[in-house]
Tab-separated table of C-alpha atoms and ligand atoms in Angstrom:
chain	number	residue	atom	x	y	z
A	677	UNK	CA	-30.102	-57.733	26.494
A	678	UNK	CA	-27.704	-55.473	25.285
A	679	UNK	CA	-26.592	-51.606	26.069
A	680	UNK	CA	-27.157	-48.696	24.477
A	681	UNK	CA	-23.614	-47.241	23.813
A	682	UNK	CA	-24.303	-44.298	26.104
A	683	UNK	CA	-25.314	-46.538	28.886
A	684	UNK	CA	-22.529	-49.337	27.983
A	685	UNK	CA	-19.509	-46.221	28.146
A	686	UNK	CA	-21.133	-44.772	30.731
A	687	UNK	CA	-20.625	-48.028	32.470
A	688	UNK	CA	-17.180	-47.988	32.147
A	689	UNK	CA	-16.507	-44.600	33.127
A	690	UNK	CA	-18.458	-44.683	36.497
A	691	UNK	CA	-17.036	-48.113	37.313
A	692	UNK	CA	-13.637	-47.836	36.830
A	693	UNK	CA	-13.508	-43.621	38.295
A	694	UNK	CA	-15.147	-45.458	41.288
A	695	UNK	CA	-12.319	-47.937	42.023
A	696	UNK	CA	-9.887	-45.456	41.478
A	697	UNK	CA	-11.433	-42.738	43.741
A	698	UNK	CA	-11.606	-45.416	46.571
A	699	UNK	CA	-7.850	-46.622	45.809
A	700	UNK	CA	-6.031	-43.471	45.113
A	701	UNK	CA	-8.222	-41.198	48.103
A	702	UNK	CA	-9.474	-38.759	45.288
A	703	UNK	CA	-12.644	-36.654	44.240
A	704	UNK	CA	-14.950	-38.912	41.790
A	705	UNK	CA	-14.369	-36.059	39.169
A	706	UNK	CA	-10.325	-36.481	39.537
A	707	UNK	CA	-11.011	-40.325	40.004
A	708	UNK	CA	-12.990	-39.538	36.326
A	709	UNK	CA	-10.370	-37.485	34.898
A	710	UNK	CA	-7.596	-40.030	35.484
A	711	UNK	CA	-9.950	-43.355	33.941
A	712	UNK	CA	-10.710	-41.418	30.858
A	713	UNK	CA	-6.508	-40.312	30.083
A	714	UNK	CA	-5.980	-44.252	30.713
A	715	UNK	CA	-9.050	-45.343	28.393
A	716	UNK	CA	-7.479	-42.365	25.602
A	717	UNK	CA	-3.616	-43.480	25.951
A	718	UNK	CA	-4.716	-47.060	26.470
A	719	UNK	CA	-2.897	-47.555	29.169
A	720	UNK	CA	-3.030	-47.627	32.539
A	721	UNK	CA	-1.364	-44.927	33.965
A	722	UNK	CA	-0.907	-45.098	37.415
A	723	UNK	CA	0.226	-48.327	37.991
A	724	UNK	CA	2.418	-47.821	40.170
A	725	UNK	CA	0.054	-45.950	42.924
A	726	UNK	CA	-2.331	-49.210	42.418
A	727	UNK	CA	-3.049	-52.563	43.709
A	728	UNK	CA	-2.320	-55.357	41.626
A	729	UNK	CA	-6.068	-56.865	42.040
A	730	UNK	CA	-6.727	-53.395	41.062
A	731	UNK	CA	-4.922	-53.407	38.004
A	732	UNK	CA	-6.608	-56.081	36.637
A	733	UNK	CA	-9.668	-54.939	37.574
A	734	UNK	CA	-9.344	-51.391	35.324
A	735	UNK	CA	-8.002	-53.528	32.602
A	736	UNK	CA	-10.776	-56.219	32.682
A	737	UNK	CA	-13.213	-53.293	32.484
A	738	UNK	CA	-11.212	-51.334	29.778
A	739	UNK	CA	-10.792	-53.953	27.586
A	740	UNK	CA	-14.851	-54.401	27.254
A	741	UNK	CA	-14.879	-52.153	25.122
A	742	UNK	CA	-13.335	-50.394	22.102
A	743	UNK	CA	-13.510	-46.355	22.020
A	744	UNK	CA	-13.023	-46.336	18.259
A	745	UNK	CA	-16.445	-47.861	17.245
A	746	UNK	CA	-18.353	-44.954	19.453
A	747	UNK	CA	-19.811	-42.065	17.917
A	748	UNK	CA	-18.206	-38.713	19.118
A	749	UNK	CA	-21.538	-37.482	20.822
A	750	UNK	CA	-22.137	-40.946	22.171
A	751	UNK	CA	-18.720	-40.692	23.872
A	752	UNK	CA	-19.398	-36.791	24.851
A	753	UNK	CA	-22.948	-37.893	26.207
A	754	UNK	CA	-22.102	-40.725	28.206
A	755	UNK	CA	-18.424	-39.005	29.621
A	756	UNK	CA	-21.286	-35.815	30.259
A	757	UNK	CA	-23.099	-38.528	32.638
A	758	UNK	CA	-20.433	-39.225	34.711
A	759	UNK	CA	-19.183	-35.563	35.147
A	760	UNK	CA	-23.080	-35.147	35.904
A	761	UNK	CA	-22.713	-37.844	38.769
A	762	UNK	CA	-19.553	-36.601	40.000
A	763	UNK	CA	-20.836	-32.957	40.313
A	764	UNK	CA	-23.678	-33.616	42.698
A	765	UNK	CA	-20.888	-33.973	45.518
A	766	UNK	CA	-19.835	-30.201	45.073
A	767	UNK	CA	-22.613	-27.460	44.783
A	768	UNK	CA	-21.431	-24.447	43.006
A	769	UNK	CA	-23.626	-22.881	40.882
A	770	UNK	CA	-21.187	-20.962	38.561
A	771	UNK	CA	-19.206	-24.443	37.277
A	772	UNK	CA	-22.175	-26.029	36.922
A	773	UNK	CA	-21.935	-27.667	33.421
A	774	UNK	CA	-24.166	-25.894	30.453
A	775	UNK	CA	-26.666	-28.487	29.792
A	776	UNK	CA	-27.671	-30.616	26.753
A	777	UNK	CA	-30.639	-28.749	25.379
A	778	UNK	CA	-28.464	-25.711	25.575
A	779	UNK	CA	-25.324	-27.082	23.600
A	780	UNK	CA	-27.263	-28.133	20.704
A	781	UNK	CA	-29.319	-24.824	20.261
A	782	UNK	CA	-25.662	-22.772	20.004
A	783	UNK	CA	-24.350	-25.468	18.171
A	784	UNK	CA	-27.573	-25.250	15.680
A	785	UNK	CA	-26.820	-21.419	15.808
A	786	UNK	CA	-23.132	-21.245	14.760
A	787	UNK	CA	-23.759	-23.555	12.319
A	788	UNK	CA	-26.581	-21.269	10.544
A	789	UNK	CA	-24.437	-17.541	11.445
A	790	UNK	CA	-20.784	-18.928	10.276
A	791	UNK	CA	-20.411	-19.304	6.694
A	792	UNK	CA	-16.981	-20.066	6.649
A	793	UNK	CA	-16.053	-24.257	6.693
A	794	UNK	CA	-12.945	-23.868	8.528
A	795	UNK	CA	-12.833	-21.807	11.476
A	796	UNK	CA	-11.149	-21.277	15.211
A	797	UNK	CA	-13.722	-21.282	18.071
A	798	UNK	CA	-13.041	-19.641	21.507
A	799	UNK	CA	-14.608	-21.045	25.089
A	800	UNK	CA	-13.105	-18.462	27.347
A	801	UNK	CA	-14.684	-20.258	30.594
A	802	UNK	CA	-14.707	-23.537	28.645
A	803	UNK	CA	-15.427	-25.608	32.017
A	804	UNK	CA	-15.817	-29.641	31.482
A	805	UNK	CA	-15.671	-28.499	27.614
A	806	UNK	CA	-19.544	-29.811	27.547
A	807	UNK	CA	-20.743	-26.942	25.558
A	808	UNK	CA	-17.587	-26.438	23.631
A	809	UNK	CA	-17.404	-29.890	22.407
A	810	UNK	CA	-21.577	-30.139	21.833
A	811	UNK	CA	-21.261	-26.750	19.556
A	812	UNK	CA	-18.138	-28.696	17.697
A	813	UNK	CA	-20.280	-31.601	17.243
A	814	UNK	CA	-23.057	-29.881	15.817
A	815	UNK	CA	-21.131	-28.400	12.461
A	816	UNK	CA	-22.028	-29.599	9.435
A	817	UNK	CA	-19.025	-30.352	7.394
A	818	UNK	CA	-16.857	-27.571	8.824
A	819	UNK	CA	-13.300	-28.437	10.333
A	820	UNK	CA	-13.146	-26.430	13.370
A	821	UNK	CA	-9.992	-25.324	15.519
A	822	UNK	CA	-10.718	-24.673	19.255
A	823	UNK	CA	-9.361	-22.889	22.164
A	824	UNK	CA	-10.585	-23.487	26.015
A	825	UNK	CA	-9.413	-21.656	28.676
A	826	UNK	CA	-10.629	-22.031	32.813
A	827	UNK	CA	-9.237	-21.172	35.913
A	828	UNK	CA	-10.613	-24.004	37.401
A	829	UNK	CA	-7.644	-26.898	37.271
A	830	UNK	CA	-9.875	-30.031	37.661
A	831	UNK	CA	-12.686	-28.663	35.259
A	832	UNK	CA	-9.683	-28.177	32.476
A	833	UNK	CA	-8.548	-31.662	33.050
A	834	UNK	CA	-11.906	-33.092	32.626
A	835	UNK	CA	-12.147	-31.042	29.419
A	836	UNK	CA	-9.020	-32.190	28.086
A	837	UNK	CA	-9.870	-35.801	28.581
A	838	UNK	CA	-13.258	-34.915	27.009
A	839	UNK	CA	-11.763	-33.509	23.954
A	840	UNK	CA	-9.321	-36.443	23.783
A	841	UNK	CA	-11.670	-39.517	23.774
A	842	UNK	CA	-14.153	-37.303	20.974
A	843	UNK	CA	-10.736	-36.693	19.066
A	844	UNK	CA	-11.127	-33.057	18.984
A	845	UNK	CA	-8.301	-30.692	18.082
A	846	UNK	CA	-8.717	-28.424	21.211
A	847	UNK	CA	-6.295	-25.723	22.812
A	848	UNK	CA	-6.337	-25.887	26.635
A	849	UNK	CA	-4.936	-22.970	28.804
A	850	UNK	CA	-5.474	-23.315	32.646
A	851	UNK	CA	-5.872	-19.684	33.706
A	852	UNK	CA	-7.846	-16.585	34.950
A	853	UNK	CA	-9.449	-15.784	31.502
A	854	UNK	CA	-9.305	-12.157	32.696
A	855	UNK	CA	-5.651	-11.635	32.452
A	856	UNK	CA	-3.908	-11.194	29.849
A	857	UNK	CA	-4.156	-13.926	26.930
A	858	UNK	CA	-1.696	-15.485	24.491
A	859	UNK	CA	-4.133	-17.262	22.157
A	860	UNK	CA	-4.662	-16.490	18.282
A	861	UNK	CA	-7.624	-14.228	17.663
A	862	UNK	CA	-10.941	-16.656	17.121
A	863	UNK	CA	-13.281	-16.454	14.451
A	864	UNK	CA	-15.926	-17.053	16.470
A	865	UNK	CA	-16.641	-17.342	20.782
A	866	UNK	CA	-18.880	-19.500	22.183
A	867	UNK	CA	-19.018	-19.146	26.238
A	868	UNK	CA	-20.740	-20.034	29.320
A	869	UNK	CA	-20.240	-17.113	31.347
A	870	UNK	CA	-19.673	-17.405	35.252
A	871	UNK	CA	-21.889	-14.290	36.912
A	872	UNK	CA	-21.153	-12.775	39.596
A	873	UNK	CA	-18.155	-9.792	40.937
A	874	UNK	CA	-14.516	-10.484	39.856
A	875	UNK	CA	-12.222	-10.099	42.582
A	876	UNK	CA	-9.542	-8.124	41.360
A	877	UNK	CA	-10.449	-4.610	41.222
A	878	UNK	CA	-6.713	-4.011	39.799
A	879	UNK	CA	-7.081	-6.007	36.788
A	880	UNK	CA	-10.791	-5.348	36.240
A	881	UNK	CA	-9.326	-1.324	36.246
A	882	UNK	CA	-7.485	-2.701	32.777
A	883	UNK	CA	-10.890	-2.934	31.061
A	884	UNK	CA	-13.574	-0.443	29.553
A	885	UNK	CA	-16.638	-1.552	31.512
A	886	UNK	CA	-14.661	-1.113	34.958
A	887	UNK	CA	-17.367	-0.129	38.008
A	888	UNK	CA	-16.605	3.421	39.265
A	889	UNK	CA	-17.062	1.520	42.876
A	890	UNK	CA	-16.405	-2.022	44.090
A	891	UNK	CA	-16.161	-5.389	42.424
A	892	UNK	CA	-17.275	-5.243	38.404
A	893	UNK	CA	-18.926	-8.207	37.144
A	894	UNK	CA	-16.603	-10.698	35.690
A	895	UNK	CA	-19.241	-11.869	33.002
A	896	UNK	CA	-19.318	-7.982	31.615
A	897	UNK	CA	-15.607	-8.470	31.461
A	898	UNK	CA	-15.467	-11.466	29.910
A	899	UNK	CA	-17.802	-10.053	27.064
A	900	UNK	CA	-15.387	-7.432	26.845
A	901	UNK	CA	-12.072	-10.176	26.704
A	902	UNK	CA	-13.987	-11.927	24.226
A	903	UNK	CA	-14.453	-8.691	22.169
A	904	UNK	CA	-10.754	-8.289	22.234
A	905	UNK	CA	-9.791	-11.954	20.872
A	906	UNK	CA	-12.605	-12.350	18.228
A	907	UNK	CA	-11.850	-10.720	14.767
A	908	UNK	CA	-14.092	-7.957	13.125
A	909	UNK	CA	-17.357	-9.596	11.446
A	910	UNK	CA	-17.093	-12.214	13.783
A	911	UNK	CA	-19.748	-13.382	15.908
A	912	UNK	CA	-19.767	-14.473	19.606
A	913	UNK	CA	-22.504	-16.363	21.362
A	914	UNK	CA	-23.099	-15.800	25.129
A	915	UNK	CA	-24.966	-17.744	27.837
A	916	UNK	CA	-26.374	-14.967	30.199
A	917	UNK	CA	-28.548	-14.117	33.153
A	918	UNK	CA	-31.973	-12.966	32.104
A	919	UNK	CA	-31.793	-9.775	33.554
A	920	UNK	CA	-27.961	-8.827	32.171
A	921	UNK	CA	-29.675	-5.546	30.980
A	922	UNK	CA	-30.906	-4.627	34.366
A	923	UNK	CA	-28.097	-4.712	37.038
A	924	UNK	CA	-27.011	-1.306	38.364
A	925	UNK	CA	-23.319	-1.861	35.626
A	926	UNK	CA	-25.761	-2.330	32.746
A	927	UNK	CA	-25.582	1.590	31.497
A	928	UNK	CA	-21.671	0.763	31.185
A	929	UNK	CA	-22.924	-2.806	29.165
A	930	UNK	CA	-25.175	-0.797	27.082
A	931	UNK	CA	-22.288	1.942	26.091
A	932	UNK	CA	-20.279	-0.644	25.614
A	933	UNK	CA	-22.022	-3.061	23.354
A	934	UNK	CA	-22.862	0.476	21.369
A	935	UNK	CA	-19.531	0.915	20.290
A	936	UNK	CA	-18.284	-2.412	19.838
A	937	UNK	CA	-20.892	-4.794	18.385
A	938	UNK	CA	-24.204	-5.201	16.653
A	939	UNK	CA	-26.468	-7.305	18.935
A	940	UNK	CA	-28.457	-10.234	16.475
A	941	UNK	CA	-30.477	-11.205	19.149
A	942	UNK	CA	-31.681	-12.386	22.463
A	943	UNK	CA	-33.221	-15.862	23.001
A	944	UNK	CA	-34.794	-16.478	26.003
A	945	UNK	CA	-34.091	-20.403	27.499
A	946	UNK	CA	-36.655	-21.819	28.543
A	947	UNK	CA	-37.434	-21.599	32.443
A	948	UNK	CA	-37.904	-25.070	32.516
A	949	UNK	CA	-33.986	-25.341	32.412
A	950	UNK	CA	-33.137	-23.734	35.414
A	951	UNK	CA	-33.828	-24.334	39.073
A	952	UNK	CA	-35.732	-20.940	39.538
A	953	UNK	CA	-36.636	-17.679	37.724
A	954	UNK	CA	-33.362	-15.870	39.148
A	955	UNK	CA	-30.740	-18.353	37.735
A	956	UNK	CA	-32.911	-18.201	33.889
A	957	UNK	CA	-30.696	-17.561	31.392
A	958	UNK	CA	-30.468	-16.740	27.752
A	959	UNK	CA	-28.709	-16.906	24.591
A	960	UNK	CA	-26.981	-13.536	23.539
A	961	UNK	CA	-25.384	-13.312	20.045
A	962	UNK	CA	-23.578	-10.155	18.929
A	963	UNK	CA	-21.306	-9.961	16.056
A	964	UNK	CA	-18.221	-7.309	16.505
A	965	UNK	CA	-17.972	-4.395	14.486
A	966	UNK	CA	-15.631	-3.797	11.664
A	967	UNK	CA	-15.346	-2.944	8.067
A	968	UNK	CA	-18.068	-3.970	6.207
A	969	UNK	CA	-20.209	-5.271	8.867
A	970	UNK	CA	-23.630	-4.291	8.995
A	971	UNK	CA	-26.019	-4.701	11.499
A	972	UNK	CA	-28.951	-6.825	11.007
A	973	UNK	CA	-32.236	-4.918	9.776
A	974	UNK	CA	-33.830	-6.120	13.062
A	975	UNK	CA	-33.082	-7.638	16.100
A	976	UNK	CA	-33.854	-11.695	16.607
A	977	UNK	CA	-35.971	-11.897	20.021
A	978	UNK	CA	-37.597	-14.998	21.191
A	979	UNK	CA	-38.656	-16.833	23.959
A	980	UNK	CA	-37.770	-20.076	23.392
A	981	UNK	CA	-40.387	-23.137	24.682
A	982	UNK	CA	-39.576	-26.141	26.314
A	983	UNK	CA	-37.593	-27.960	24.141
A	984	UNK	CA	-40.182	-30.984	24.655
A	985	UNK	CA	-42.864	-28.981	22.643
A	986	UNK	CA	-41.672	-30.141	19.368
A	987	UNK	CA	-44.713	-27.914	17.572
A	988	UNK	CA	-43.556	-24.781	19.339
A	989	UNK	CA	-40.273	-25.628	18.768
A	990	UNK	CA	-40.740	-26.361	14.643
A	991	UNK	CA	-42.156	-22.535	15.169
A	992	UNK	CA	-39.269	-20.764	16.352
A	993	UNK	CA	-36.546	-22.836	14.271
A	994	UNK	CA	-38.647	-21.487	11.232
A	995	UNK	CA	-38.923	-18.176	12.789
A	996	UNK	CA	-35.036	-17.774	13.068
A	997	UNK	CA	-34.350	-19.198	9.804
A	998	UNK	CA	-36.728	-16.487	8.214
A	999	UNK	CA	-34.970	-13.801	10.471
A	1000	UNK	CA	-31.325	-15.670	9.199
A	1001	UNK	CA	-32.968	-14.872	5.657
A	1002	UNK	CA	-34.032	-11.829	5.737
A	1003	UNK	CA	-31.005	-10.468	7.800
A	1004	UNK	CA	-27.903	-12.342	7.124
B	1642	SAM	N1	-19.627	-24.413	29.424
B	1642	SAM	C1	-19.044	-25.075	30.572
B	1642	SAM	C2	-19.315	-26.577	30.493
B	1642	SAM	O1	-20.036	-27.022	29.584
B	1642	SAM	O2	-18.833	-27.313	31.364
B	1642	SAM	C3	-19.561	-24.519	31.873
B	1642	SAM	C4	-19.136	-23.118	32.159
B	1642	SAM	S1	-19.498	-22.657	33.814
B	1642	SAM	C5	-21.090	-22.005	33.722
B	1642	SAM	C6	-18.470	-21.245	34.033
B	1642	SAM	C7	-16.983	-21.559	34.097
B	1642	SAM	O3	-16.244	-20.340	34.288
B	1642	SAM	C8	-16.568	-22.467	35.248
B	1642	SAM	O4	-15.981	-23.618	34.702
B	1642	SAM	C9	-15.536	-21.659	36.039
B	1642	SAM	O5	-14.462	-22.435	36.518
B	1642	SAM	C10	-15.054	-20.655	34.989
B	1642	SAM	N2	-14.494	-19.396	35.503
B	1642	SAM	C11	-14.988	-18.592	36.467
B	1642	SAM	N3	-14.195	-17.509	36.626
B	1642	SAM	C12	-13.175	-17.629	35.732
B	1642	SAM	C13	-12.037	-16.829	35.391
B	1642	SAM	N4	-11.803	-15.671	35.995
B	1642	SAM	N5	-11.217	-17.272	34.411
B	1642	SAM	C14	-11.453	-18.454	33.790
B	1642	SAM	N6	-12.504	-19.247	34.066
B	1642	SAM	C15	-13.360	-18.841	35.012
């Protein structure tokens, strides 16, 4: 019997990051990073750190199979298996990769909010580029331009091989997305946010929704970094804690949003996502003020179900795309 392409890449990937983790004394997710340059250059690139048996190995493996005839999601899916497998032998919560379900709905979202068919699309904490590359996916006929950016060296790599093998045109910058940036200013942000306090009280002083004491929360920042990079009219898309509008920074949120952006809406994920009712996010989409821009006649709030409940589902797609009417 025969593979399904996810499962047949998927093979690949896991076997050959497994030899080389063993063989070159690395992490799975480096050993992963390294298989899927070799499988994009078509080459094997460290030759010279490997065995000879092992050589041959990698090579017998890579040349079962040819990249080009995979679909890009097939490629993203099955190289978002591996990262899956590699992450469950590090636990932290904040570059934990946005799942699946997730990806899609933003990606089904940007589609419907931007009208225009060629556009540049910021990740600011762009991670294993799972998200980033799902929304990309997910256009309908629209070329898109990307930047990623993460302070997180192995996570960039990953993303950069991910964006590789799916052919993507993608800008990578390995930094703290909190200092300053040299990118072009994005038409539209799509981002993961880490939560939690930002460490450095001396660059957090450099923004508007600065704490009067202590640490500030980095993912207020980075709403406010995204603000900065994202052109007037254009809209930014936010995965967030459930209870962003309750912490004791929110009033300087709240102010802030006021004068910068019209909120479109709030979409609740559903619980069924997460692992328990404090780490439940949603879906936050504002669109920054400018010229022109008006905001929409009513704010889009729903509580999404699980995505299994293809009824409930049909409901709320129809709901949005009579709000999208009515408002947009
Ligand atoms: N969307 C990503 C994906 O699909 O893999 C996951 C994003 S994860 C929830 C949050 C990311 O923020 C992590 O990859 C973490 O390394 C990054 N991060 C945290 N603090 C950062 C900072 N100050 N600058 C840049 N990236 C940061």
């Amino acid at each position: 019997m025969s593979l399904a392409p996810v499962e047949e890449l998927f093979t690949v990937f896991n076997e050959t990051a497994m030899i080389m983790q063993e063989e070159l004394a690395c992490t799975y997710l480096e050993a992963l990073a390294e298989t899927g340059e070799n499988l994009f250059q078509e080459r094997i690139l460290q030759k010279d750190e490997l065995s000879e048996v092992t050589v041959k190995r990698l090579k017998k493996s890579y040349d079962s199979l040819n990249l080009h005839t995979y679909s890009k999601e097939n490629i993203r899916k099955s190289f978002q298996l591996a990262i899956l497998k590699g992450m469950n032998e590090i636990v932290q919560p904040n570059h934990q990769m946005t799942p699946d379900a997730v990806g899609m709905l933003v990606g089904y979202l940007v589609d419907k909010f931007v009208k225009e068919e060629t556009f540049r699309l910021l990740d600011p904490a762009v991670g294993t580029g799972n998200l980033l590359t799902t929304v990309i996916n997910h256009q309908q006929k629209k070329n898109v331009e990307a930047i990623g950016l993460d302070i997180d060296d192995i996570l960039i790599k990953l993303s950069y091989v991910n964006a590789n093998l799916q052919q993507h045109p993608i800008q990578f910058f390995n930094q703290d997305s909190l200092e300053p940036l040299f990118i072009e200013e994005a038409d539209v942000v799509v981002s993961d946010l880490p939560v939690g306090y930002y460490p450095n009280d001396v660059r957090a002083s450099e923004y508007e929704m600065k704490a009067d004491s202590g640490h500030t929360y980095a993912h207020h920042l980075f709403i406010e970094q995204s603000m900065r990079h994202v052109k007037a009219g254009g809209y930014l898309f936010f995965i967030v804690p459930n209870g962003l509008f309750e912490s004791e920074q929110a009033s300087k949120l709240h102010t802030y949003i006021q004068e910068n952006a019209n909120i479109q809406g709030l979409l609740q994920l559903p619980r069924s996502l997460f692992k328990n009712e404090k780490a439940a996010k949603s879906i936050f989409i504002l669109q920054k003020k400018g010229e022109g821009v008006k905001p929409p006649k009513q704010v889009l709030l729903v509580n999404l179900p699980s995505l299994s409940n293809t009824a409930e589902m049909e409901k709320i797609l129809r709901k949005i795309d009579g709000w999208h009417k009515e408002n947009k």
